[in-house]
PDB file of C-alpha atoms in Angstrom:
ATOM      1  CA  UNK A   1       9.292 -29.311  22.724  1.00 65.00           C
ATOM      2  CA  UNK A   2       9.176 -29.212  19.164  1.00 76.00           C
ATOM      3  CA  UNK A   3      12.383 -27.890  17.864  1.00 87.00           C
ATOM      4  CA  UNK A   4      14.004 -25.819  14.498  1.00 92.00           C
ATOM      5  CA  UNK A   5      16.923 -25.766  13.537  1.00 93.00           C
ATOM      6  CA  UNK A   6      18.844 -23.692  10.557  1.00 95.00           C
ATOM      7  CA  UNK A   7      21.433 -23.486   8.749  1.00 96.00           C
ATOM      8  CA  UNK A   8      23.512 -22.365   8.276  1.00 96.00           C
ATOM      9  CA  UNK A   9      22.889 -19.722  11.373  1.00 93.00           C
ATOM     10  CA  UNK A  10      25.494 -17.233   9.733  1.00 94.00           C
ATOM     11  CA  UNK A  11      26.539 -16.391   6.140  1.00 96.00           C
ATOM     12  CA  UNK A  12      28.675 -13.397   4.194  1.00 96.00           C
ATOM     13  CA  UNK A  13      28.394 -14.296   0.342  1.00 95.00           C
ATOM     14  CA  UNK A  14      30.187 -12.087  -2.179  1.00 96.00           C
ATOM     15  CA  UNK A  15      27.385  -9.786  -4.572  1.00 97.00           C
ATOM     16  CA  UNK A  16      25.783 -11.900  -7.450  1.00 96.00           C
ATOM     17  CA  UNK A  17      25.934 -15.515  -5.823  1.00 97.00           C
ATOM     18  CA  UNK A  18      23.679 -17.979  -4.419  1.00 97.00           C
ATOM     19  CA  UNK A  19      23.147 -18.822  -1.213  1.00 97.00           C
ATOM     20  CA  UNK A  20      20.834 -21.415   0.773  1.00 97.00           C
ATOM     21  CA  UNK A  21      19.597 -21.578   3.544  1.00 97.00           C
ATOM     22  CA  UNK A  22      17.827 -24.320   5.263  1.00 97.00           C
ATOM     23  CA  UNK A  23      15.093 -25.054   7.656  1.00 96.00           C
ATOM     24  CA  UNK A  24      14.711 -28.052   9.143  1.00 95.00           C
ATOM     25  CA  UNK A  25      11.617 -29.536  11.977  1.00 92.00           C
ATOM     26  CA  UNK A  26      13.642 -32.063  14.016  1.00 92.00           C
ATOM     27  CA  UNK A  27      10.855 -33.833  15.378  1.00 87.00           C
ATOM     28  CA  UNK A  28       7.879 -33.045  14.447  1.00 88.00           C
ATOM     29  CA  UNK A  29       6.225 -33.545  10.915  1.00 88.00           C
ATOM     30  CA  UNK A  30       5.921 -29.970   8.946  1.00 88.00           C
ATOM     31  CA  UNK A  31       3.066 -29.772   5.737  1.00 83.00           C
ATOM     32  CA  UNK A  32       4.148 -25.963   6.083  1.00 89.00           C
ATOM     33  CA  UNK A  33       6.804 -23.889   6.440  1.00 93.00           C
ATOM     34  CA  UNK A  34       6.605 -20.184   6.581  1.00 94.00           C
ATOM     35  CA  UNK A  35       9.934 -18.234   5.347  1.00 96.00           C
ATOM     36  CA  UNK A  36      10.090 -14.254   7.201  1.00 95.00           C
ATOM     37  CA  UNK A  37      12.336 -11.884   6.605  1.00 95.00           C
ATOM     38  CA  UNK A  38      13.419  -8.818   9.292  1.00 91.00           C
ATOM     39  CA  UNK A  39      15.579  -5.727   8.850  1.00 87.00           C
ATOM     40  CA  UNK A  40      16.757  -4.622  12.176  1.00 83.00           C
ATOM     41  CA  UNK A  41      14.482  -3.496  14.607  1.00 79.00           C
ATOM     42  CA  UNK A  42      11.645  -4.036  12.573  1.00 84.00           C
ATOM     43  CA  UNK A  43       8.818  -7.114  12.884  1.00 85.00           C
ATOM     44  CA  UNK A  44       9.221 -10.227  10.989  1.00 89.00           C
ATOM     45  CA  UNK A  45       7.603  -9.598   7.404  1.00 91.00           C
ATOM     46  CA  UNK A  46       6.527 -13.083   5.842  1.00 93.00           C
ATOM     47  CA  UNK A  47       7.405 -13.368   2.903  1.00 96.00           C
ATOM     48  CA  UNK A  48       6.536 -16.887   1.194  1.00 95.00           C
ATOM     49  CA  UNK A  49       4.607 -20.029   2.745  1.00 93.00           C
ATOM     50  CA  UNK A  50       5.820 -23.372   2.007  1.00 90.00           C
ATOM     51  CA  UNK A  51       3.610 -26.362   1.222  1.00 87.00           C
ATOM     52  CA  UNK A  52       5.186 -30.084   0.806  1.00 84.00           C
ATOM     53  CA  UNK A  53       5.128 -31.347  -2.238  1.00 83.00           C
ATOM     54  CA  UNK A  54       3.524 -28.050  -4.473  1.00 85.00           C
ATOM     55  CA  UNK A  55       4.673 -24.575  -4.833  1.00 88.00           C
ATOM     56  CA  UNK A  56       5.318 -22.015  -2.639  1.00 92.00           C
ATOM     57  CA  UNK A  57       2.785 -19.398  -2.310  1.00 93.00           C
ATOM     58  CA  UNK A  58       4.234 -15.988  -2.162  1.00 95.00           C
ATOM     59  CA  UNK A  59       3.719 -12.469  -0.229  1.00 94.00           C
ATOM     60  CA  UNK A  60       2.395  -9.085  -2.424  1.00 94.00           C
ATOM     61  CA  UNK A  61       6.358  -7.981  -3.534  1.00 94.00           C
ATOM     62  CA  UNK A  62       8.069 -10.852  -3.406  1.00 95.00           C
ATOM     63  CA  UNK A  63      10.289 -11.824  -6.580  1.00 94.00           C
ATOM     64  CA  UNK A  64       9.783 -15.758  -6.614  1.00 93.00           C
ATOM     65  CA  UNK A  65      12.693 -15.871  -8.396  1.00 95.00           C
ATOM     66  CA  UNK A  66      15.190 -14.185  -6.224  1.00 96.00           C
ATOM     67  CA  UNK A  67      13.869 -16.510  -4.057  1.00 97.00           C
ATOM     68  CA  UNK A  68      13.388 -19.034  -4.588  1.00 96.00           C
ATOM     69  CA  UNK A  69      12.094 -22.601  -2.549  1.00 94.00           C
ATOM     70  CA  UNK A  70      11.411 -25.935  -2.092  1.00 91.00           C
ATOM     71  CA  UNK A  71       9.824 -28.327  -0.156  1.00 89.00           C
ATOM     72  CA  UNK A  72      10.635 -31.565  -0.656  1.00 82.00           C
ATOM     73  CA  UNK A  73       9.945 -33.340   2.406  1.00 89.00           C
ATOM     74  CA  UNK A  74       8.214 -33.384   5.509  1.00 89.00           C
ATOM     75  CA  UNK A  75      11.049 -31.999   7.474  1.00 92.00           C
ATOM     76  CA  UNK A  76      12.997 -29.596   5.243  1.00 94.00           C
ATOM     77  CA  UNK A  77      12.189 -26.697   3.924  1.00 94.00           C
ATOM     78  CA  UNK A  78      15.137 -24.594   1.462  1.00 95.00           C
ATOM     79  CA  UNK A  79      15.356 -21.596   0.845  1.00 97.00           C
ATOM     80  CA  UNK A  80      17.925 -19.887  -1.861  1.00 97.00           C
ATOM     81  CA  UNK A  81      18.520 -16.212  -2.451  1.00 97.00           C
ATOM     82  CA  UNK A  82      19.609 -15.799  -6.167  1.00 97.00           C
ATOM     83  CA  UNK A  83      22.215 -13.271  -7.544  1.00 96.00           C
ATOM     84  CA  UNK A  84      22.251 -11.916  -3.886  1.00 96.00           C
ATOM     85  CA  UNK A  85      23.057  -8.144  -3.577  1.00 96.00           C
ATOM     86  CA  UNK A  86      23.828  -6.177  -1.112  1.00 96.00           C
ATOM     87  CA  UNK A  87      19.927  -5.062  -0.403  1.00 95.00           C
ATOM     88  CA  UNK A  88      19.277  -8.888   0.033  1.00 96.00           C
ATOM     89  CA  UNK A  89      21.488  -8.538   3.571  1.00 95.00           C
ATOM     90  CA  UNK A  90      19.342  -9.810   6.736  1.00 94.00           C
ATOM     91  CA  UNK A  91      17.796 -12.030   9.089  1.00 94.00           C
ATOM     92  CA  UNK A  92      16.058 -15.010   7.535  1.00 96.00           C
ATOM     93  CA  UNK A  93      14.066 -16.663   9.839  1.00 94.00           C
ATOM     94  CA  UNK A  94      12.072 -20.082   9.208  1.00 94.00           C
ATOM     95  CA  UNK A  95       8.752 -21.564  11.426  1.00 92.00           C
ATOM     96  CA  UNK A  96       7.260 -24.119  10.979  1.00 91.00           C
ATOM     97  CA  UNK A  97       3.358 -25.824  11.390  1.00 86.00           C
ATOM     98  CA  UNK A  98       3.187 -28.960  13.439  1.00 80.00           C
ATOM     99  CA  UNK A  99       0.288 -31.738  11.205  1.00 73.00           C
ATOM    100  CA  UNK A 100      -1.168 -31.682  14.607  1.00 76.00           C
ATOM    101  CA  UNK A 101      -1.453 -29.055  15.771  1.00 72.00           C
ATOM    102  CA  UNK A 102      -2.308 -26.713  12.514  1.00 64.00           C
ATOM    103  CA  UNK A 103      -2.390 -23.632  14.612  1.00 65.00           C
ATOM    104  CA  UNK A 104       0.931 -24.286  16.449  1.00 76.00           C
ATOM    105  CA  UNK A 105       3.832 -22.455  14.826  1.00 82.00           C
ATOM    106  CA  UNK A 106       7.440 -23.929  15.950  1.00 87.00           C
ATOM    107  CA  UNK A 107       9.872 -20.772  15.258  1.00 89.00           C
ATOM    108  CA  UNK A 108      14.338 -21.077  13.610  1.00 91.00           C
ATOM    109  CA  UNK A 109      17.072 -19.594  14.639  1.00 89.00           C
ATOM    110  CA  UNK A 110      17.648 -17.138  11.810  1.00 92.00           C
ATOM    111  CA  UNK A 111      19.882 -16.860   9.185  1.00 95.00           C
ATOM    112  CA  UNK A 112      21.851 -13.977   9.011  1.00 94.00           C
ATOM    113  CA  UNK A 113      22.728 -13.016   5.655  1.00 96.00           C
ATOM    114  CA  UNK A 114      25.712 -10.232   4.964  1.00 96.00           C
ATOM    115  CA  UNK A 115      26.375  -9.949   1.375  1.00 96.00           C
ATOM    116  CA  UNK A 116      29.458  -7.526   0.337  1.00 96.00           C
TER     117      UNK A 116
ATOM    118  CA  UNK B   1      -4.143   1.229  12.256  1.00 56.00           C
ATOM    119  CA  UNK B   2      -2.048  -1.781  13.185  1.00 65.00           C
ATOM    120  CA  UNK B   3      -4.369  -5.081  13.822  1.00 86.00           C
ATOM    121  CA  UNK B   4      -1.720  -6.504  16.437  1.00 92.00           C
ATOM    122  CA  UNK B   5      -1.570  -3.156  18.715  1.00 93.00           C
ATOM    123  CA  UNK B   6       1.498  -3.655  21.313  1.00 93.00           C
ATOM    124  CA  UNK B   7       2.410  -1.500  24.507  1.00 88.00           C
ATOM    125  CA  UNK B   8       4.020  -0.231  26.066  1.00 86.00           C
ATOM    126  CA  UNK B   9       6.901   0.494  22.647  1.00 84.00           C
ATOM    127  CA  UNK B  10       9.675   0.069  25.588  1.00 89.00           C
ATOM    128  CA  UNK B  11      10.095  -0.556  29.115  1.00 94.00           C
ATOM    129  CA  UNK B  12      12.594  -0.676  31.901  1.00 96.00           C
ATOM    130  CA  UNK B  13      12.322  -2.279  35.105  1.00 96.00           C
ATOM    131  CA  UNK B  14      14.339  -2.837  37.302  1.00 97.00           C
ATOM    132  CA  UNK B  15      15.104  -6.610  38.513  1.00 97.00           C
ATOM    133  CA  UNK B  16      12.985  -8.371  40.532  1.00 97.00           C
ATOM    134  CA  UNK B  17      10.140  -6.709  39.045  1.00 97.00           C
ATOM    135  CA  UNK B  18       6.846  -7.568  37.411  1.00 97.00           C
ATOM    136  CA  UNK B  19       6.412  -6.521  34.800  1.00 96.00           C
ATOM    137  CA  UNK B  20       3.426  -6.697  31.945  1.00 96.00           C
ATOM    138  CA  UNK B  21       3.487  -6.464  28.213  1.00 96.00           C
ATOM    139  CA  UNK B  22      -0.146  -6.115  27.082  1.00 96.00           C
ATOM    140  CA  UNK B  23      -1.072  -6.694  23.572  1.00 96.00           C
ATOM    141  CA  UNK B  24      -4.480  -5.596  21.991  1.00 96.00           C
ATOM    142  CA  UNK B  25      -5.548  -6.827  18.381  1.00 94.00           C
ATOM    143  CA  UNK B  26      -8.667  -6.128  16.054  1.00 90.00           C
ATOM    144  CA  UNK B  27      -9.377  -9.079  13.894  1.00 82.00           C
ATOM    145  CA  UNK B  28     -11.069 -12.883  15.026  1.00 83.00           C
ATOM    146  CA  UNK B  29      -8.206 -14.797  15.605  1.00 86.00           C
ATOM    147  CA  UNK B  30      -7.913 -18.982  16.487  1.00 83.00           C
ATOM    148  CA  UNK B  31      -4.309 -18.688  18.532  1.00 88.00           C
ATOM    149  CA  UNK B  32      -2.364 -15.988  19.974  1.00 93.00           C
ATOM    150  CA  UNK B  33       1.565 -16.202  20.391  1.00 92.00           C
ATOM    151  CA  UNK B  34       3.968 -14.810  22.105  1.00 95.00           C
ATOM    152  CA  UNK B  35       7.540 -14.619  20.661  1.00 94.00           C
ATOM    153  CA  UNK B  36      10.802 -13.212  22.514  1.00 94.00           C
ATOM    154  CA  UNK B  37      13.975 -12.428  20.411  1.00 92.00           C
ATOM    155  CA  UNK B  38      16.739 -11.093  21.586  1.00 88.00           C
ATOM    156  CA  UNK B  39      19.809  -8.593  20.511  1.00 82.00           C
ATOM    157  CA  UNK B  40      20.813 -10.402  17.351  1.00 74.00           C
ATOM    158  CA  UNK B  41      18.998 -14.023  18.403  1.00 74.00           C
ATOM    159  CA  UNK B  42      16.509 -15.637  16.758  1.00 80.00           C
ATOM    160  CA  UNK B  43      12.551 -16.423  17.742  1.00 86.00           C
ATOM    161  CA  UNK B  44      12.097 -18.160  20.803  1.00 88.00           C
ATOM    162  CA  UNK B  45       8.201 -19.349  21.715  1.00 86.00           C
ATOM    163  CA  UNK B  46       6.525 -18.803  24.501  1.00 92.00           C
ATOM    164  CA  UNK B  47       3.112 -19.194  23.922  1.00 91.00           C
ATOM    165  CA  UNK B  48       0.876 -20.313  21.978  1.00 89.00           C
ATOM    166  CA  UNK B  49      -3.547 -19.016  23.440  1.00 90.00           C
ATOM    167  CA  UNK B  50      -6.334 -20.161  22.078  1.00 89.00           C
ATOM    168  CA  UNK B  51      -7.783 -19.130  25.151  1.00 92.00           C
ATOM    169  CA  UNK B  52      -7.383 -18.450  29.488  1.00 94.00           C
ATOM    170  CA  UNK B  53      -3.672 -18.977  30.842  1.00 96.00           C
ATOM    171  CA  UNK B  54      -0.492 -20.313  30.476  1.00 96.00           C
ATOM    172  CA  UNK B  55       2.538 -21.081  33.054  1.00 96.00           C
ATOM    173  CA  UNK B  56       6.054 -21.159  32.208  1.00 94.00           C
ATOM    174  CA  UNK B  57       8.091 -20.797  35.060  1.00 96.00           C
ATOM    175  CA  UNK B  58       7.893 -16.946  35.824  1.00 97.00           C
ATOM    176  CA  UNK B  59       6.188 -16.921  33.582  1.00 97.00           C
ATOM    177  CA  UNK B  60       2.559 -16.457  32.625  1.00 98.00           C
ATOM    178  CA  UNK B  61       0.614 -15.808  29.723  1.00 98.00           C
ATOM    179  CA  UNK B  62      -3.305 -14.587  29.632  1.00 98.00           C
ATOM    180  CA  UNK B  63      -6.061 -14.003  26.858  1.00 97.00           C
ATOM    181  CA  UNK B  64      -9.511 -12.526  26.695  1.00 95.00           C
ATOM    182  CA  UNK B  65     -11.149 -13.262  23.400  1.00 92.00           C
ATOM    183  CA  UNK B  66     -14.366 -11.095  24.289  1.00 93.00           C
ATOM    184  CA  UNK B  67     -11.868  -8.172  24.865  1.00 94.00           C
ATOM    185  CA  UNK B  68      -9.556  -8.951  21.826  1.00 94.00           C
ATOM    186  CA  UNK B  69      -6.020  -8.671  24.430  1.00 96.00           C
ATOM    187  CA  UNK B  70      -3.791 -10.738  25.757  1.00 97.00           C
ATOM    188  CA  UNK B  71      -0.903  -9.868  28.400  1.00 97.00           C
ATOM    189  CA  UNK B  72       2.113 -11.461  29.080  1.00 97.00           C
ATOM    190  CA  UNK B  73       3.182 -11.589  32.666  1.00 98.00           C
ATOM    191  CA  UNK B  74       6.867 -11.636  34.173  1.00 97.00           C
ATOM    192  CA  UNK B  75       7.597 -12.442  37.275  1.00 97.00           C
ATOM    193  CA  UNK B  76      10.377 -11.732  39.578  1.00 97.00           C
ATOM    194  CA  UNK B  77      12.505 -10.218  35.976  1.00 97.00           C
ATOM    195  CA  UNK B  78      15.823 -11.086  35.786  1.00 97.00           C
ATOM    196  CA  UNK B  79      18.139  -9.100  33.181  1.00 96.00           C
ATOM    197  CA  UNK B  80      18.389 -12.268  31.100  1.00 94.00           C
ATOM    198  CA  UNK B  81      14.776 -11.078  30.348  1.00 96.00           C
ATOM    199  CA  UNK B  82      15.819  -8.275  28.586  1.00 96.00           C
ATOM    200  CA  UNK B  83      14.626  -9.090  24.792  1.00 95.00           C
ATOM    201  CA  UNK B  84      11.969  -7.981  22.243  1.00 94.00           C
ATOM    202  CA  UNK B  85       8.338  -9.376  23.347  1.00 96.00           C
ATOM    203  CA  UNK B  86       6.684  -9.978  19.818  1.00 94.00           C
ATOM    204  CA  UNK B  87       2.775 -10.481  19.855  1.00 95.00           C
ATOM    205  CA  UNK B  88       1.470 -12.780  16.568  1.00 93.00           C
ATOM    206  CA  UNK B  89      -2.175 -13.561  16.063  1.00 92.00           C
ATOM    207  CA  UNK B  90      -3.050 -16.131  14.181  1.00 86.00           C
ATOM    208  CA  UNK B  91      -6.373 -15.683  11.803  1.00 78.00           C
ATOM    209  CA  UNK B  92      -7.361 -19.060  11.145  1.00 68.00           C
ATOM    210  CA  UNK B  93      -6.991 -21.825   8.099  1.00 59.00           C
ATOM    211  CA  UNK B  94      -4.563 -20.405   6.172  1.00 61.00           C
ATOM    212  CA  UNK B  95      -2.350 -19.718   9.728  1.00 64.00           C
ATOM    213  CA  UNK B  96      -0.502 -16.444   8.309  1.00 81.00           C
ATOM    214  CA  UNK B  97       1.386 -14.964  11.305  1.00 87.00           C
ATOM    215  CA  UNK B  98      -0.198 -11.001  11.818  1.00 88.00           C
ATOM    216  CA  UNK B  99       3.289  -9.716  13.960  1.00 91.00           C
ATOM    217  CA  UNK B 100       3.004  -6.662  16.274  1.00 91.00           C
ATOM    218  CA  UNK B 101       6.014  -4.196  16.039  1.00 89.00           C
ATOM    219  CA  UNK B 102       7.781  -6.168  19.284  1.00 92.00           C
ATOM    220  CA  UNK B 103       8.407  -4.499  22.873  1.00 94.00           C
ATOM    221  CA  UNK B 104      11.941  -4.379  23.841  1.00 94.00           C
ATOM    222  CA  UNK B 105      12.030  -4.854  27.573  1.00 96.00           C
ATOM    223  CA  UNK B 106      15.368  -3.968  29.256  1.00 96.00           C
ATOM    224  CA  UNK B 107      15.641  -5.370  33.059  1.00 97.00           C
ATOM    225  CA  UNK B 108      18.353  -3.903  35.046  1.00 96.00           C
ATOM    226  CA  UNK B 109      20.531  -5.754  37.629  1.00 95.00           C
TER     227      UNK B 109
END
């Protein structure tokens, strides 16, 4: 089956630094990738939709200058949390939509970010 | 009212029991996803359904488009099935998913 990887799986950083999270589709091409955020005991919240070769579409309330998304190829999207603060600590999950089957989305394992 | 409702909210079962988790939605959809999330872990896609029924191992998922309802069944449940089960619906062309709140399943040995 289709596999989506995320790197790193967990990261601890100091307040004020930037962190980059990678999302890769390993055995399929994805024109669209989605970035989600999940707080403890809550469901996933869509942050942005990332389209290959174009600017990401951010959901209302998500700061585009805070959460930089780059989707440079059909297999890689990156989320950079800039000037991270403790309130950015969360579980970040990506999913990738298979180019061949528009409704099929495959989820990455997630990245746990802790900002101290 | 949430567009995707899951029931029951929490579920505890004894190992070996047959388990059913329900999902109702109020919008038109092109597909419905069942996802599994273990504590502290990532999301695993279990099924994507647009009609009928799918089976994978001990898991069975059904969907009734007319009634806007889907069920996830687990046969011969095992403690390793303990996880949060999330129903998510795909609204169509833009493929955004709307998520239910998830159901926490605990299977006791």
